[in-house]
Structures are given as structure tokens and as C-alpha cells.
mmCIF file of C-alpha atoms and ligand atoms in Angstrom:
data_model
loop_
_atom_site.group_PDB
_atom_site.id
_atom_site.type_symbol
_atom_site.label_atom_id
_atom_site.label_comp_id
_atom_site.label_asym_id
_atom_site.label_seq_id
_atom_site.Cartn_x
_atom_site.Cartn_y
_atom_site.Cartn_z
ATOM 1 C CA UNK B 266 132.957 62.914 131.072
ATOM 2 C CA UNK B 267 131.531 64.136 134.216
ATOM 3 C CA UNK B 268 132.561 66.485 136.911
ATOM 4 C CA UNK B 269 131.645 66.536 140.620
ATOM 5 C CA UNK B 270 130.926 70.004 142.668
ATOM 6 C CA UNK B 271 130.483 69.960 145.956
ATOM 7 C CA UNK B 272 129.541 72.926 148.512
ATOM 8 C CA UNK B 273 130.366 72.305 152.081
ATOM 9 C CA UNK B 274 127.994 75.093 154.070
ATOM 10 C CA UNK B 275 127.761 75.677 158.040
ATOM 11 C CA UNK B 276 124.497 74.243 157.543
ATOM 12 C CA UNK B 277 124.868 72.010 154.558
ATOM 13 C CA UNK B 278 126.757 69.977 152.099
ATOM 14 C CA UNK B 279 125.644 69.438 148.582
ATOM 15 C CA UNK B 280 127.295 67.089 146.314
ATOM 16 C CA UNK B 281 126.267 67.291 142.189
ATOM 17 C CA UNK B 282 127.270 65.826 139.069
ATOM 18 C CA UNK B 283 127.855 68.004 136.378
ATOM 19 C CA UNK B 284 127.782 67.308 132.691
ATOM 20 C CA UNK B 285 130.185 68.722 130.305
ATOM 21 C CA UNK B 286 127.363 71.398 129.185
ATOM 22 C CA UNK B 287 127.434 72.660 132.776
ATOM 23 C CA UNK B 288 124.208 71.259 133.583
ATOM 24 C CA UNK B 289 123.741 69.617 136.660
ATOM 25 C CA UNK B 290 122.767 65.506 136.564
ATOM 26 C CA UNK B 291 121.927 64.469 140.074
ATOM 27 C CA UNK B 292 122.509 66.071 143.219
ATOM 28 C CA UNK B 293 122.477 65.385 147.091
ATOM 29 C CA UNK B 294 122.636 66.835 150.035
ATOM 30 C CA UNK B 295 123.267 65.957 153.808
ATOM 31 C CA UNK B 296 124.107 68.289 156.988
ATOM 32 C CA UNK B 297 127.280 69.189 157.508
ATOM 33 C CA UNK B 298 129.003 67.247 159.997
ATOM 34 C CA UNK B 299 131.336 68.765 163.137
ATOM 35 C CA UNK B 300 134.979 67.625 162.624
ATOM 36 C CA UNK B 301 136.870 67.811 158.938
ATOM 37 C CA UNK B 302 137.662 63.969 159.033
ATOM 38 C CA UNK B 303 133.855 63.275 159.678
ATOM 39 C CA UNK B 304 133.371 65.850 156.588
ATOM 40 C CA UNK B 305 136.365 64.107 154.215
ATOM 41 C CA UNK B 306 134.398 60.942 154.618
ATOM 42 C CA UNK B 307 130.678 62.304 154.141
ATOM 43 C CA UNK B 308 132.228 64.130 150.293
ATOM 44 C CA UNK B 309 134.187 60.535 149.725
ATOM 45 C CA UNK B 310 130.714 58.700 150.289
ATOM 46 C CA UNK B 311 128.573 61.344 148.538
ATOM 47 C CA UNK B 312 130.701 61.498 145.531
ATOM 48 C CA UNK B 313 130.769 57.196 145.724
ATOM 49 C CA UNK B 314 126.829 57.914 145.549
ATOM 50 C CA UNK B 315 126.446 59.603 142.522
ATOM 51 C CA UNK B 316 125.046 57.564 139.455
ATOM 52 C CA UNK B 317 128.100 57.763 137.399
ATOM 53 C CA UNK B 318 131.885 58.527 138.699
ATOM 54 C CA UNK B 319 133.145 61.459 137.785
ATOM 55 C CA UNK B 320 136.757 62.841 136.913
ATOM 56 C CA UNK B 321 137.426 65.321 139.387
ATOM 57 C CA UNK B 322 135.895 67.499 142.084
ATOM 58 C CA UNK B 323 135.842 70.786 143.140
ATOM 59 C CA UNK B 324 135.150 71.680 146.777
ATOM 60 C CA UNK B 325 133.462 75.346 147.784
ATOM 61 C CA UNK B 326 134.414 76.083 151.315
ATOM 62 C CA UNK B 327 133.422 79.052 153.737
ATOM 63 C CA UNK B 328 137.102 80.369 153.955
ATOM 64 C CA UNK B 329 139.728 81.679 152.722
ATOM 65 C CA UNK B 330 141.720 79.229 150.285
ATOM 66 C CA UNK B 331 144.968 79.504 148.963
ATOM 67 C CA UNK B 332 147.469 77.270 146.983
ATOM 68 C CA UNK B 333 144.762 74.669 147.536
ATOM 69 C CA UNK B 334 145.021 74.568 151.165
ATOM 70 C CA UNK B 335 141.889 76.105 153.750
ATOM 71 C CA UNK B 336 143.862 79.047 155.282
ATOM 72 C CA UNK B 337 141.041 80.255 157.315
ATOM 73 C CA UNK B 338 137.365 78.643 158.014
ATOM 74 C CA UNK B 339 135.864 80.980 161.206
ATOM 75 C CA UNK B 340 132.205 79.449 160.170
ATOM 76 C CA UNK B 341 132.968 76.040 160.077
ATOM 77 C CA UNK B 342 132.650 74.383 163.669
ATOM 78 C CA UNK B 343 135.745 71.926 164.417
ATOM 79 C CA UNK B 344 137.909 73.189 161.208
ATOM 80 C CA UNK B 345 141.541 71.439 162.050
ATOM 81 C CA UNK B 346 143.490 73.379 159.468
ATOM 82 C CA UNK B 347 146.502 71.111 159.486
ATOM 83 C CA UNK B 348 144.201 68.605 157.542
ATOM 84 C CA UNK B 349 144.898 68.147 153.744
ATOM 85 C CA UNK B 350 141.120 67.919 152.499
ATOM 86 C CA UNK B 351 142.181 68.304 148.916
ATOM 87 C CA UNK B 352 144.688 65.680 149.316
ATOM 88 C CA UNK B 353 143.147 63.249 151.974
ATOM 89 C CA UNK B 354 140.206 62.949 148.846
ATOM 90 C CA UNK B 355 142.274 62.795 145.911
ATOM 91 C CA UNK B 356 143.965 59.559 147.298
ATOM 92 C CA UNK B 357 140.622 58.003 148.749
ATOM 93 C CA UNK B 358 138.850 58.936 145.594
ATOM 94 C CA UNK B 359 141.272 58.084 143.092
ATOM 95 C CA UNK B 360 140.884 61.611 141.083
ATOM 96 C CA UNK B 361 142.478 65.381 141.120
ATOM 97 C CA UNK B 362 140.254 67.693 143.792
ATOM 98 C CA UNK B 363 140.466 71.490 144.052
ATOM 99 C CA UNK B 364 139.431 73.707 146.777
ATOM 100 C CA UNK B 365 138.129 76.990 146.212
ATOM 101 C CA UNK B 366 136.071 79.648 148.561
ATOM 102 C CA UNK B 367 132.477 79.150 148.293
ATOM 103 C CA UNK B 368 131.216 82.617 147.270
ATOM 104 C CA UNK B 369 133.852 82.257 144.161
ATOM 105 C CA UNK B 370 132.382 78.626 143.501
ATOM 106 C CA UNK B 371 128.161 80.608 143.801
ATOM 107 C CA UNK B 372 129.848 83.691 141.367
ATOM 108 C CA UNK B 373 131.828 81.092 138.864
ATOM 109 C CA UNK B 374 128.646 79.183 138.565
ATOM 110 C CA UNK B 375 126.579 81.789 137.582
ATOM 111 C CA UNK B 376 129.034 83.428 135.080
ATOM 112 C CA UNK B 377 129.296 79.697 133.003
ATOM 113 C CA UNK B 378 125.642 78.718 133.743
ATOM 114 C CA UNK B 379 123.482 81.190 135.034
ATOM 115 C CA UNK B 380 122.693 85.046 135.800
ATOM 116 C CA UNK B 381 126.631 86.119 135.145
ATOM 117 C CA UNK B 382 127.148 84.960 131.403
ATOM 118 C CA UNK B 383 128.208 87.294 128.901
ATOM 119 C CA UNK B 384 130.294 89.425 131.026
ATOM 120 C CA UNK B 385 133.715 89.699 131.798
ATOM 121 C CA UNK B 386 133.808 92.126 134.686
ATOM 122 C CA UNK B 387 131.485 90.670 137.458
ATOM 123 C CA UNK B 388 131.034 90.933 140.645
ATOM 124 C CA UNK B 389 128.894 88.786 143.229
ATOM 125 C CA UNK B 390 127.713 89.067 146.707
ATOM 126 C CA UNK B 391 126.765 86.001 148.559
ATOM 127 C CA UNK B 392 124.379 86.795 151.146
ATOM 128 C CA UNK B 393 123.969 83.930 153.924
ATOM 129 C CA UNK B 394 125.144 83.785 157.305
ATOM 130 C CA UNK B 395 127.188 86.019 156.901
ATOM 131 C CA UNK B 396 128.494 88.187 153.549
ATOM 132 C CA UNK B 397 130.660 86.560 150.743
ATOM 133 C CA UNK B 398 131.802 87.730 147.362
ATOM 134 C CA UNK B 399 133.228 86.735 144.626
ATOM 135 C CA UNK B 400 134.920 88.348 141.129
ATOM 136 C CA UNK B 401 135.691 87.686 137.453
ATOM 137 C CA UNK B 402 137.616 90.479 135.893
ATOM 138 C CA UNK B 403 138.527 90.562 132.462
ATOM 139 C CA UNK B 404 137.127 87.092 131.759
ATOM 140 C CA UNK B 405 139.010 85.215 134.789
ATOM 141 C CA UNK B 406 137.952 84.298 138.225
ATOM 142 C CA UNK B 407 139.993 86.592 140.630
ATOM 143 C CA UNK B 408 141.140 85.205 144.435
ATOM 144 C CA UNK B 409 143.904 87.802 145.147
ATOM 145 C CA UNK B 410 147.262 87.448 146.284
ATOM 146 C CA UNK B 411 147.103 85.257 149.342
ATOM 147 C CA UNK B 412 143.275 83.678 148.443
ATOM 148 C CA UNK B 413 141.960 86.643 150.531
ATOM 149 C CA UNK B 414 139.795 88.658 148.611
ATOM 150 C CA UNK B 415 135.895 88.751 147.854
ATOM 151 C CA UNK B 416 136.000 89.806 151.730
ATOM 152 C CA UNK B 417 133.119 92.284 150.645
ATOM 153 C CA UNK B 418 131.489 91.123 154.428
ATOM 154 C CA UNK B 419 134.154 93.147 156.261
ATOM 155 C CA UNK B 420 134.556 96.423 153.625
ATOM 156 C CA UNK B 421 133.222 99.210 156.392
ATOM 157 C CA UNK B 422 129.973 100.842 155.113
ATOM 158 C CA UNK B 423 129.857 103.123 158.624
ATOM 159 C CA UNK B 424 132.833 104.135 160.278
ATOM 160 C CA UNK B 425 132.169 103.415 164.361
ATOM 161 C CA UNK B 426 128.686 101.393 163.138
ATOM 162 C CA UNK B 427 127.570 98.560 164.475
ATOM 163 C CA UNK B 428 129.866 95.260 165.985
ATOM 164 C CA UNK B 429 130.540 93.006 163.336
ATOM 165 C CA UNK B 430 131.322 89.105 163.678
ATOM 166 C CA UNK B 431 134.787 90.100 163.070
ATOM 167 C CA UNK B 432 135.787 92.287 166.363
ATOM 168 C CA UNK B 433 135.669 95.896 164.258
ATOM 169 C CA UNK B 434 132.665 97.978 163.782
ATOM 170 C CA UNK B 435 130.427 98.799 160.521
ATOM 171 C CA UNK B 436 131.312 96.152 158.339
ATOM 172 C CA UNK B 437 128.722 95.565 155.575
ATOM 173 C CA UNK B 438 128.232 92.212 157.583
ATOM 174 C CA UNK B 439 127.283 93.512 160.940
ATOM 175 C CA UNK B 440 124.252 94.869 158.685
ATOM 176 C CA UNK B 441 123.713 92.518 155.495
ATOM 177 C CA UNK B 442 124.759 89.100 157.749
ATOM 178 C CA UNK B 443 121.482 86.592 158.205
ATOM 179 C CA UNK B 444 123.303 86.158 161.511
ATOM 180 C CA UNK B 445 123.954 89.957 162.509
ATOM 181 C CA UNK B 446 120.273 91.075 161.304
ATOM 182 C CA UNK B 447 118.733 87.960 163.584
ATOM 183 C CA UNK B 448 120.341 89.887 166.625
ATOM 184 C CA UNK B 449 119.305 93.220 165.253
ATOM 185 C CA UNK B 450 115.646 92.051 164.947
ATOM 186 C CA UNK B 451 116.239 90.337 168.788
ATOM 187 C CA UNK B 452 117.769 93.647 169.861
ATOM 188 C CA UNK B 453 114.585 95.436 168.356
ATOM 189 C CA UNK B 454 112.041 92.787 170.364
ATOM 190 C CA UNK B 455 113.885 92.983 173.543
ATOM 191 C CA UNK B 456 112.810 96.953 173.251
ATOM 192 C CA UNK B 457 109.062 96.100 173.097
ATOM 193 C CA UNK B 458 109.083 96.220 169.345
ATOM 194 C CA UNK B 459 106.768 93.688 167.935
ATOM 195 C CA UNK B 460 108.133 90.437 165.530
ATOM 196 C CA UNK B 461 106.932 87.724 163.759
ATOM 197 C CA UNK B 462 110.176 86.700 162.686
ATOM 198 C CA UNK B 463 110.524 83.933 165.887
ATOM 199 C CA UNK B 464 107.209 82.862 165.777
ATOM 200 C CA UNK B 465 107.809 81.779 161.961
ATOM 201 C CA UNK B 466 110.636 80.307 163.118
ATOM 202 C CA UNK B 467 109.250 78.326 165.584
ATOM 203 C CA UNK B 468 106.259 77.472 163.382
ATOM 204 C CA UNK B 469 108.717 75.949 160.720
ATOM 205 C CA UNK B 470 110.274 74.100 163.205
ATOM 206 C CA UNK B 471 113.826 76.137 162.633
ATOM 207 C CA UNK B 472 116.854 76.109 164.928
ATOM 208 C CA UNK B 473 117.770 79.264 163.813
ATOM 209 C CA UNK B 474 116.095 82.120 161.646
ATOM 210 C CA UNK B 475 116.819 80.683 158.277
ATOM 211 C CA UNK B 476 116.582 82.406 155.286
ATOM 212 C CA UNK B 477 113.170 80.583 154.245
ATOM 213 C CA UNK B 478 111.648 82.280 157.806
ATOM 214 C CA UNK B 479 113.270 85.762 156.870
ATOM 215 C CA UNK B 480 111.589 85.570 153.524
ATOM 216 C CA UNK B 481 108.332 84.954 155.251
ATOM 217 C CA UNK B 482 108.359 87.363 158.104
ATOM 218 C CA UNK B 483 109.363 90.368 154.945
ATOM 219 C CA UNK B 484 106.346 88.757 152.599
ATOM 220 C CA UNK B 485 103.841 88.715 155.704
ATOM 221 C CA UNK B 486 104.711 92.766 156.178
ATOM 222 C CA UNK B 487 106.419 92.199 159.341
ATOM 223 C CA UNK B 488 107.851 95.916 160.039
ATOM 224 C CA UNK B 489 111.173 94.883 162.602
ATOM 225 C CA UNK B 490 111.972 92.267 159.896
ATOM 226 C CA UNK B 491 111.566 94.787 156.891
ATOM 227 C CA UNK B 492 113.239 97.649 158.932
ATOM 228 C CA UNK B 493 116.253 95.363 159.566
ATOM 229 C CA UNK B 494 115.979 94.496 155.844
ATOM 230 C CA UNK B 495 116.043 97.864 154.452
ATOM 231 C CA UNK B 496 119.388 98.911 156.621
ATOM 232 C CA UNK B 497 120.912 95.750 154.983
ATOM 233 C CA UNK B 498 120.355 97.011 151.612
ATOM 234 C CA UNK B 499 121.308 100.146 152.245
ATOM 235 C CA UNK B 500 124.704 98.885 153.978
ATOM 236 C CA UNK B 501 124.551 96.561 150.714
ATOM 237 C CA UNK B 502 124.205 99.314 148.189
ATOM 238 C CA UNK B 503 126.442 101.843 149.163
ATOM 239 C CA UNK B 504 129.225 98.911 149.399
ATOM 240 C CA UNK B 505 127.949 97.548 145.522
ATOM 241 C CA UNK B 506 128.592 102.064 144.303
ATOM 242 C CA UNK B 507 132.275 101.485 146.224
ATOM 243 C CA UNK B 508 132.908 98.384 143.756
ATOM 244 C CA UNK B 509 131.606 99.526 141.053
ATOM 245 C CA UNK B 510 133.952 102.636 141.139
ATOM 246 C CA UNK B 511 136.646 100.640 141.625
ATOM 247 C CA UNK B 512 136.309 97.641 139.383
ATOM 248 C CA UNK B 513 134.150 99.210 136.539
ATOM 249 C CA UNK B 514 131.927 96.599 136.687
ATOM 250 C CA UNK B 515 129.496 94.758 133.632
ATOM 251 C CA UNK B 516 126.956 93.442 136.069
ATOM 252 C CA UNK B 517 126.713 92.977 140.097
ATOM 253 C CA UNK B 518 124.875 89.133 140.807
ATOM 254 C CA UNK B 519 122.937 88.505 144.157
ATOM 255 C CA UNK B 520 122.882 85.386 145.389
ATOM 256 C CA UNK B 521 123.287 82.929 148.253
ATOM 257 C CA UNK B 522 120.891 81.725 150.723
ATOM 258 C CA UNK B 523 118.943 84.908 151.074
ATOM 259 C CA UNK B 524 118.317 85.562 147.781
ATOM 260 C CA UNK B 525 116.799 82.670 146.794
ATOM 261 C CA UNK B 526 112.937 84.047 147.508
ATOM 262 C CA UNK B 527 114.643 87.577 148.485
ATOM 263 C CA UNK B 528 116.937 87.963 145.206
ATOM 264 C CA UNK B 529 115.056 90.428 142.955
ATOM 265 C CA UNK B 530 113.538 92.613 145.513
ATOM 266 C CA UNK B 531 117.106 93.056 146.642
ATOM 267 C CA UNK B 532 118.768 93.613 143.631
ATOM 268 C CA UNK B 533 116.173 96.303 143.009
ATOM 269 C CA UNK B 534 116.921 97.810 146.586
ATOM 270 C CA UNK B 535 120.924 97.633 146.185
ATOM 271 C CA UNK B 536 120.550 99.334 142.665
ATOM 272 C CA UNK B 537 118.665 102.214 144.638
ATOM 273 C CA UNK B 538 121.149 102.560 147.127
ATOM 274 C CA UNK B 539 124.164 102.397 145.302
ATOM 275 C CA UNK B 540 122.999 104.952 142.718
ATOM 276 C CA UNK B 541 123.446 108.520 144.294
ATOM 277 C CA UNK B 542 127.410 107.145 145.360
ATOM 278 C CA UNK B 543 128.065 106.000 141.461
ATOM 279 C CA UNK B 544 130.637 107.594 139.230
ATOM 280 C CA UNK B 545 130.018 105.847 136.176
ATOM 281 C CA UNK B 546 125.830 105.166 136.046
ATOM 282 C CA UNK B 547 124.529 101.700 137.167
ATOM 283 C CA UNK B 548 121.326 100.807 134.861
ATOM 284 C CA UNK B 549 118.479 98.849 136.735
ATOM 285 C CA UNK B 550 119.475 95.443 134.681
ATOM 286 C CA UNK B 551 123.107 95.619 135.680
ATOM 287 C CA UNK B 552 122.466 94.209 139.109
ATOM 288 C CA UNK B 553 120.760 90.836 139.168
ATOM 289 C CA UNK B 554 119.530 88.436 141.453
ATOM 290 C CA UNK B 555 121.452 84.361 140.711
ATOM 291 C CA UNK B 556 119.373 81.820 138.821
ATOM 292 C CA UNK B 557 120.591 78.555 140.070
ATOM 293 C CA UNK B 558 119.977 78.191 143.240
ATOM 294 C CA UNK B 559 121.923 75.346 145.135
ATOM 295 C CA UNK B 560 123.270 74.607 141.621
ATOM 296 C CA UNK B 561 125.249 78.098 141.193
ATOM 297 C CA UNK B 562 128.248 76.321 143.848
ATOM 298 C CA UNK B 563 128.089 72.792 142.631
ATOM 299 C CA UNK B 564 128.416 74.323 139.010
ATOM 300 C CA UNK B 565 131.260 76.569 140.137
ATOM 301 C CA UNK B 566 132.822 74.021 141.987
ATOM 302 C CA UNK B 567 133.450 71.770 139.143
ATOM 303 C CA UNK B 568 134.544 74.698 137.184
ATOM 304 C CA UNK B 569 137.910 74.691 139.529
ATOM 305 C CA UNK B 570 139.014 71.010 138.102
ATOM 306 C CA UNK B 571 137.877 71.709 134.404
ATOM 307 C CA UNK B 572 140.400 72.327 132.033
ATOM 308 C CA UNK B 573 140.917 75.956 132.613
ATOM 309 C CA UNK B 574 141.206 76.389 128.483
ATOM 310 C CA UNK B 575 137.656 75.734 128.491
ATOM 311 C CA UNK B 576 136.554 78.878 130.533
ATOM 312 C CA UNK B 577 133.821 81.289 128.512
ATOM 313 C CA UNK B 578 135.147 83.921 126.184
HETATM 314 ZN ZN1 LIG V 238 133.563 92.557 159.874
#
């Protein structure tokens, strides 16, 4: 029988079917919408939509989940917490549904289906908006106590550094954030600096400097856009060598909405940076950029309602 996965973005929601070999069997995907009971009824409909009905579903959300309940959601406009999504569904869908924080759901994907298999100490950083992360260690997904870890965004790469999201100052975020870096490159123009990065934005008919017009501006050479880049994987890398001698990692995965054209060149770049900060030595193929795409949170999504004796050795 098959599962459902859905990932409910700032910007998107994707809903897929997923067959017992993890592979995903149809997929769709819709904007989000701005209030949770507009969003309870967009997953009940999508799931309704899907060729066959599955068993269960798994939600990814941007926040911090525990005990099955959305704790906190800061990038999710018109987030009522008091609402029981997981709940609300199960009843209007007729089946069990699990919540689970979206970077987990992108990491968990790629361990059972893409760029993370094999290895039972992994660690992934979800690079969108902002900056997500997600762990397995020793062969289990890993939320913390309270639902709150993986909150690799806010580890501080430079004490007194630059204003992050968050209200402190030199959180891997306020560097490696989609969000932060647009105001960087802004903050660069507004000096007389000259960018490409609106333009292509404008030209692709964006509201916002997406990670498609980011991967353009770096491809076309643009030097604000690559500048702002390369202090993002340095904040990146030196926050990957702090893991890594923590956690005695296997492998490091890259993924989320800027790596999908951006993946290898920054896995390459975070390798580089974390390097000289390493105690135990990080080899070129131990940091990877995800394989799957939109398909890494659906997959990991459905992974939350699957029987958990099924997880990879
Ligand atoms: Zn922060």
C-alpha cells in the first residue's frame, strides 16, 4: 500500500504518493495558502487528488515539532498554533497523519532514497529561505528533546557578525539564508556596487530572488552575487567542521531549494571551508549535494507514518 508525503513550504506545498519501494508515484503542487485552516483543507483536497488513496501521511513543516504538535512556525504567515493539523486531517481523511520539521522530512528522504543511504551518522543542511538541518545518528532520525534541534541556522559562525532573522548576531543564517544574502546583495547595490541579481529577477518575473535567479546571477559571473555566495559557504563550512567534531559524522548532505542547480559547487566549497577547523579529516566525497529534489521531503515525509521497523539498517 501507498503512503502520502506532503511538504508545506513558505512558498509551496507539495503533495506525493509514495510506493512501498520509496519511489515517488504522482505528485502535485499548489502555493501555500495564508491561514492553517485554508492550508488543512488544500492537504485534505490534494491528498483526495492523488490517483490512488493512500494509508497515511506525513506532513514536513517549517518549525519546530514536537509530540506531533507545531510548537513554533516563524516562516509560515498566519500560523494559529492552537490548531491540531495532525488531528483536524486524520479525522477528515480517515487515516493516521504525522508531523515532522521539514529539514528532517529533506534529510530522512535522502538517507532511505537518495544521496544519504548507507550511512548511519548523517547530517543535512537545508538551505532555502532561511537554514534548516536535519540528523540521523546511529541509524535513527534524531529531533532532540523538545523537537528543537537541527537549528544549524542559528549555531553562531561570528561572534558580534551580522543581524540574523532571529534578533542575535552571526548566526550561520544571517550569512547562508536566501533571505539574509538577498539583503546583503541589496546592501552591496545600495553602495554603488553593480548586480544582476534584480534584473534576473525581474526578467523571470519573480516576487522575490528565488533560488532559480540566484543560480543564474552566480552562473552568469555576477561578482556581488558570487561575493555574497562565497561568505555563505564560508559561514557554511566552518559550521559543517563544528558538527563534524561533535557528531563524528559518515557524510554531510546539501540540499533544499538552493542546492538544487547550486548543490555540488557548494558541497565542494563547504568541504574547503570546513577542512582547516576538522579534527578527524573530512574526504571530498563525504559531503554531498541531495539527489531528489522536491522528492527528498515528500519521501521523508511518508517515512514518519511507515512502520518505524522498516527503517534502513
Ligand atoms: Zn539566528
Amino acid at each position: 500500500m501507498a503512503l502520502a508525503g506532503a511538504d508545506v513550504g513558505g512558498t509551496n506545498v507539495v503533495v506525493g504518493l509514495v510506493g512501498e519501494d520509496r519511489r515517488v508515484l504522482a505528485r502535485a503542487k499548489q502555493d501555500t495558502p495564508r491561514s492553517v485552516g485554508a492550508l488543512v483543507d488544500q492537504v485534505a483536497a490534494m491528498v483526495a487528488g492523488l490517483p490512488e488513496r493512500p494509508e497515511a501521511l506525513g506532513i514536513g513543516i517549517p518549525g519546530i515539532i514536537h509530540e506531533g504538535r507545531v510548537v513554533q512556525a516563524p516562516n509560515l504567515e498566519g500560523w494559529d498554533r492552537s490548531t491540531d493539523v495532525a488531528g483536524t486531517l486524520a479525522d477528515r481523511l480517515g487515516m493516521p497523519v504525522a508531523l515532522v520539521n521539514d529539514a528532517q522530512c529533506g534529510l530522512v528522504g535522502e538517507w532511505v532514497a537518495g544521496a544519504g543511504q548507507g550511512a548511519r551518522f548523517l547530517f543535512g543542511v537545508w538551505l532555502g529561505t532561511g537554514v534548516g538541518a536535519g540528523m540521523v545518528l546511529d541509524g535513527r532520525p534524531y529531533d532532540g528533546a523538545g523537537g528543537g534541534s537541527g537549528e544549524f541556522g542559528h549555531v553562531v559562525v561570528r561572534p558580534d557578525g551580522a543581524r540574523c532573522g532571529c534578533g542575535r548576531r552571526g548566526c550561520v543564517e544571517a550569512y547562508a539564508g536566501r533571505r539574509m544574502m538577498t539583503e546583503s546583495v541589496r546592501a552591496l547595490a545600495a553602495t554603488g556596487r553593480r548586480t544582476r541579481l534584480f534584473e534576473i529577477q525581474e526578467a523571470k518575473g519573480k516576487a522575490q530572488a528565488t533560488s532559480g535567479v540566484w543560480a543564474a546571477a552566480v552562473a552568469e559571473g555576477d561578482p556581488v552575487a558570487g561575493e555574497v555566495l562565497a561568505e555563505a559557504v564560508a559561514a557554511l563550512g566552518l559550521g559543517v567542521a563544528n558538527v563534524w567534531n561533535l557528531l563524528d559524522l559518515e557524510r554531510v548532505v546539501i540540499g533544499g531549494g538552493m542546492a538544487g542547480k547550486l548543490g555540488p559547487y557548494l558541497a565542494e566549497g563547504i568541504v574547503a571551508a570546513a577542512r582547516p577547523h576538522v579534527v578527524r579529516p573530512i574526504a571530498a566525497d563525504q559531503v554531498v549535494a541531495a539527489v531528489l529534489g522536491d522528492d527528498a521531503g515528500i519521501v521523508g515525509a511518508s517515512e514518519a507514518v511507515r512502520d518505524p521497523g522498516r527503517l534502513p539498517a
